[in-house]
Short mmCIF file of N, CA and C in Angstrom, two decimals:
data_model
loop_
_atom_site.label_atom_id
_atom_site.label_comp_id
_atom_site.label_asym_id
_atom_site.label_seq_id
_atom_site.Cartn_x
_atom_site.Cartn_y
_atom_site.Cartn_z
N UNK A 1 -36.04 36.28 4.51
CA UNK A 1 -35.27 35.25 3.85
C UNK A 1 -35.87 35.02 2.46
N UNK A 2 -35.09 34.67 1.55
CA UNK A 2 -35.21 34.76 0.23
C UNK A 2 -35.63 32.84 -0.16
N UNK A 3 -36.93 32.88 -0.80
CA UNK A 3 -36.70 31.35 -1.16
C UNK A 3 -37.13 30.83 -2.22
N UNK A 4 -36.39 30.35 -2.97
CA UNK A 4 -36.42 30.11 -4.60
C UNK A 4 -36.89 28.73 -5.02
N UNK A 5 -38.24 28.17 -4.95
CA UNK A 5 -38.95 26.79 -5.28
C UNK A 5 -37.77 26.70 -6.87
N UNK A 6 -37.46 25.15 -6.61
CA UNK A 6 -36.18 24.36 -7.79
C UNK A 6 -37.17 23.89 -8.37
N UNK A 7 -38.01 24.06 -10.12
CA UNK A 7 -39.06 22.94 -10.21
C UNK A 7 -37.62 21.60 -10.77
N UNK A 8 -38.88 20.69 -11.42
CA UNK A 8 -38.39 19.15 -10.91
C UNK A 8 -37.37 19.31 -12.45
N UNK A 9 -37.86 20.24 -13.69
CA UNK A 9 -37.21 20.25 -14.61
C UNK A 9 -35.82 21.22 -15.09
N UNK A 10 -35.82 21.93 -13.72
CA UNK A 10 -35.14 22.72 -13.67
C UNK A 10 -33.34 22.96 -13.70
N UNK A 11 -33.10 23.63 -14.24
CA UNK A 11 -31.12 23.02 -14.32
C UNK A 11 -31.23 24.14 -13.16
N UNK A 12 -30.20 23.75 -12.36
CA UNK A 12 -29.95 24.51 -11.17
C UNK A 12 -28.58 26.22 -11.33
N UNK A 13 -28.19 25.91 -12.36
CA UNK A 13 -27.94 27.50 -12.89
C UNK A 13 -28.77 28.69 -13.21
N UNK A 14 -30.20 28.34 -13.56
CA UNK A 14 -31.18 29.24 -13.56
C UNK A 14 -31.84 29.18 -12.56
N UNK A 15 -31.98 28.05 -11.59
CA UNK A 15 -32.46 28.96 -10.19
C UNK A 15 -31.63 29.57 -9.70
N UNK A 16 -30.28 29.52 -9.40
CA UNK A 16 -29.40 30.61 -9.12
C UNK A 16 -29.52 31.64 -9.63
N UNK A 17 -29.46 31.67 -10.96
CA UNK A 17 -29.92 33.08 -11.58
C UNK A 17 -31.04 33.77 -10.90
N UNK A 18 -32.28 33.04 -10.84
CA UNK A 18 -33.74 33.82 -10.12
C UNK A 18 -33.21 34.53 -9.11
N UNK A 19 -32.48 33.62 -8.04
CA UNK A 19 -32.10 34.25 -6.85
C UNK A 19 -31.42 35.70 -7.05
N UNK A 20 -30.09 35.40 -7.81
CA UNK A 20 -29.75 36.61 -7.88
C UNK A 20 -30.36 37.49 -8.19
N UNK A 21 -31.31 37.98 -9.45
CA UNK A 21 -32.14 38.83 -9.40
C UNK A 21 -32.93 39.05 -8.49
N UNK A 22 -33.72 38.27 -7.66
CA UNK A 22 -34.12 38.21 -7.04
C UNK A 22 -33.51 39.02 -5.19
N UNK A 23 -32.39 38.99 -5.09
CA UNK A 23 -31.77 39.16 -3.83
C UNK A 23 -31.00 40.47 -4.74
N UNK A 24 -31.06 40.99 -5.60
CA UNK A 24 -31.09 42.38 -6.03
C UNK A 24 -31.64 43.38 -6.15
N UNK A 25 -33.30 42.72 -6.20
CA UNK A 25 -34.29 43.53 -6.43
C UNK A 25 -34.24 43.80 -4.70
N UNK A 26 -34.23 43.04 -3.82
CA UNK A 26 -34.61 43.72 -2.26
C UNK A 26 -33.55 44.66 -1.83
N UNK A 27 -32.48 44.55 -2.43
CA UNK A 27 -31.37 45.52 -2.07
C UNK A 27 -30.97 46.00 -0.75
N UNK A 28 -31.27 44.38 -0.28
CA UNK A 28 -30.27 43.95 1.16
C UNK A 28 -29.31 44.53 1.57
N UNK A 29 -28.22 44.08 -0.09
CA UNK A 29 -27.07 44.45 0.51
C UNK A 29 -26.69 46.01 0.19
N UNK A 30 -27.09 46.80 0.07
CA UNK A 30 -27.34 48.09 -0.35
C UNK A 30 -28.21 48.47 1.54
N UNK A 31 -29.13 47.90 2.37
CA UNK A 31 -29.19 48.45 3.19
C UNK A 31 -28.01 48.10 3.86
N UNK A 32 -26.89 47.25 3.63
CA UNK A 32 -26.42 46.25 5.16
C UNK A 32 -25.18 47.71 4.64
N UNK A 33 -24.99 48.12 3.66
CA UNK A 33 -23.61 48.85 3.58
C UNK A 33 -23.98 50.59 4.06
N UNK A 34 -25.40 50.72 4.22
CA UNK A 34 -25.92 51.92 4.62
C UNK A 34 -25.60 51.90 6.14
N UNK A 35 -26.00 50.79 6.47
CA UNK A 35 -26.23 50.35 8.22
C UNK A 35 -24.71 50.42 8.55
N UNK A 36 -23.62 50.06 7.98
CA UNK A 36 -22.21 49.55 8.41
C UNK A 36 -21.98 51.27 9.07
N UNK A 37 -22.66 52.02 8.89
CA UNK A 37 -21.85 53.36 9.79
C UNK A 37 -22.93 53.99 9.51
N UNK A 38 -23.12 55.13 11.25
CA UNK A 38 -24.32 56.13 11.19
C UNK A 38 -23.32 57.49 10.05
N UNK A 39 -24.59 58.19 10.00
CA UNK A 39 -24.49 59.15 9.02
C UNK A 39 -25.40 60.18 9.39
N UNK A 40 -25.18 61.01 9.62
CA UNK A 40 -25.47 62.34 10.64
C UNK A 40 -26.98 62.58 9.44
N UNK A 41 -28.15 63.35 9.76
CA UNK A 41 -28.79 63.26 8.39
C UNK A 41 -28.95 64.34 8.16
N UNK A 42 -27.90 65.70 8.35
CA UNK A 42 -27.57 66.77 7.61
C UNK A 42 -26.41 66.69 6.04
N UNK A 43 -26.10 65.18 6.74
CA UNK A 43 -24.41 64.79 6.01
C UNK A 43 -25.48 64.01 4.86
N UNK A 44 -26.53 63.07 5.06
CA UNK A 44 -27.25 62.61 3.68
C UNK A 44 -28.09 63.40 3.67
N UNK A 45 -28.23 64.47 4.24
CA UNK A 45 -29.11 65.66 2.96
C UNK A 45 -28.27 66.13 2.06
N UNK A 46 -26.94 66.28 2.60
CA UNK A 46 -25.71 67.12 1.30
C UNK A 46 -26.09 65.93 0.13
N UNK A 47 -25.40 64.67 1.05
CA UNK A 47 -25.35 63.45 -0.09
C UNK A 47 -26.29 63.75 -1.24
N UNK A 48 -27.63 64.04 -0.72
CA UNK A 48 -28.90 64.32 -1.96
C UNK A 48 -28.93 65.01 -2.77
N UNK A 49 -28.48 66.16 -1.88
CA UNK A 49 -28.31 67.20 -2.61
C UNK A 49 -27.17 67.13 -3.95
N UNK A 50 -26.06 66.93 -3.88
CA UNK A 50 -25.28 66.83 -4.45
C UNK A 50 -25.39 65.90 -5.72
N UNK A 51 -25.82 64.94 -5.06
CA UNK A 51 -26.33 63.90 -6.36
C UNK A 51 -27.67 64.25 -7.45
N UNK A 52 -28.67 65.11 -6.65
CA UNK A 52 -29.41 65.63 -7.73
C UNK A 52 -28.85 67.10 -8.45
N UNK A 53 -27.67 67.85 -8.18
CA UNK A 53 -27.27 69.02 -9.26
C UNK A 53 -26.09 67.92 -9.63
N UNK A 54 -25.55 66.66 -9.63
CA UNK A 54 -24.96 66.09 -10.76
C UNK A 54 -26.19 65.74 -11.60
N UNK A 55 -26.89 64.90 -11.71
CA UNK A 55 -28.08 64.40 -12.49
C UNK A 55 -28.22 65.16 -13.10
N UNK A 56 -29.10 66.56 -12.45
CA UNK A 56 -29.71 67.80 -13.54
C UNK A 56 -27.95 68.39 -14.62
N UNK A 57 -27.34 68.64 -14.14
CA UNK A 57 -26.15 68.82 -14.86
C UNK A 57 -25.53 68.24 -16.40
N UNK A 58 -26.11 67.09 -15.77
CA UNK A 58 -25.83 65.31 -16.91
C UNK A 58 -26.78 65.48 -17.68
N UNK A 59 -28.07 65.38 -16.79
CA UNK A 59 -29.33 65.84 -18.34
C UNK A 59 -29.38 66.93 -18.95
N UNK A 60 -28.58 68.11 -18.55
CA UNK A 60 -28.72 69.08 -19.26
C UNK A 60 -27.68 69.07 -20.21
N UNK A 61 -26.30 68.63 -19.94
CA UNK A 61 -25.32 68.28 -20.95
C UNK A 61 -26.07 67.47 -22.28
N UNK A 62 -26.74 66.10 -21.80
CA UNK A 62 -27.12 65.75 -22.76
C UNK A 62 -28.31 65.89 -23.84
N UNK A 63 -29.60 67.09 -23.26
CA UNK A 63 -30.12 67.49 -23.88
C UNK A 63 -29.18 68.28 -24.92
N UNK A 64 -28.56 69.12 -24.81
CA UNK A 64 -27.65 70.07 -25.33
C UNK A 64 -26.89 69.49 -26.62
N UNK A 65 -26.68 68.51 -26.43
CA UNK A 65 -25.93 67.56 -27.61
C UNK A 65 -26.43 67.25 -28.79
#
């Protein structure tokens, strides 16, 4: 659980703000949408795979430029 001390001078739009950064950096909801369905882990090795020859692809386009 996430818990964000309000000090006494505090406007309560910037502790909201903390939180949000804060409940971004743990990337909760990034596990809860992993968890919503199994995923065989031949099927997220492709996933990896695939996403690192886009990357190298992208940096090599943009070295090139």
């Amino acid at each position: 659980m996430l818990r964000i001390l309000v000090k006494e001078d505090e406007n309560i739009d910037r502790a909201i703000k903390r939180y949000r950064r804060k409940f971004s950096k743990t990337q909760i909801l990034k596990e809860l949408r992993e968890r919503k369905e199994f995923k065989k882990p031949s099927v997220e090795k492709r996933e990896q795979m695939q996403k690192a020859q886009y990357r190298e692809e992208y940096l090599r386009k943009e070295n090139n430029q």
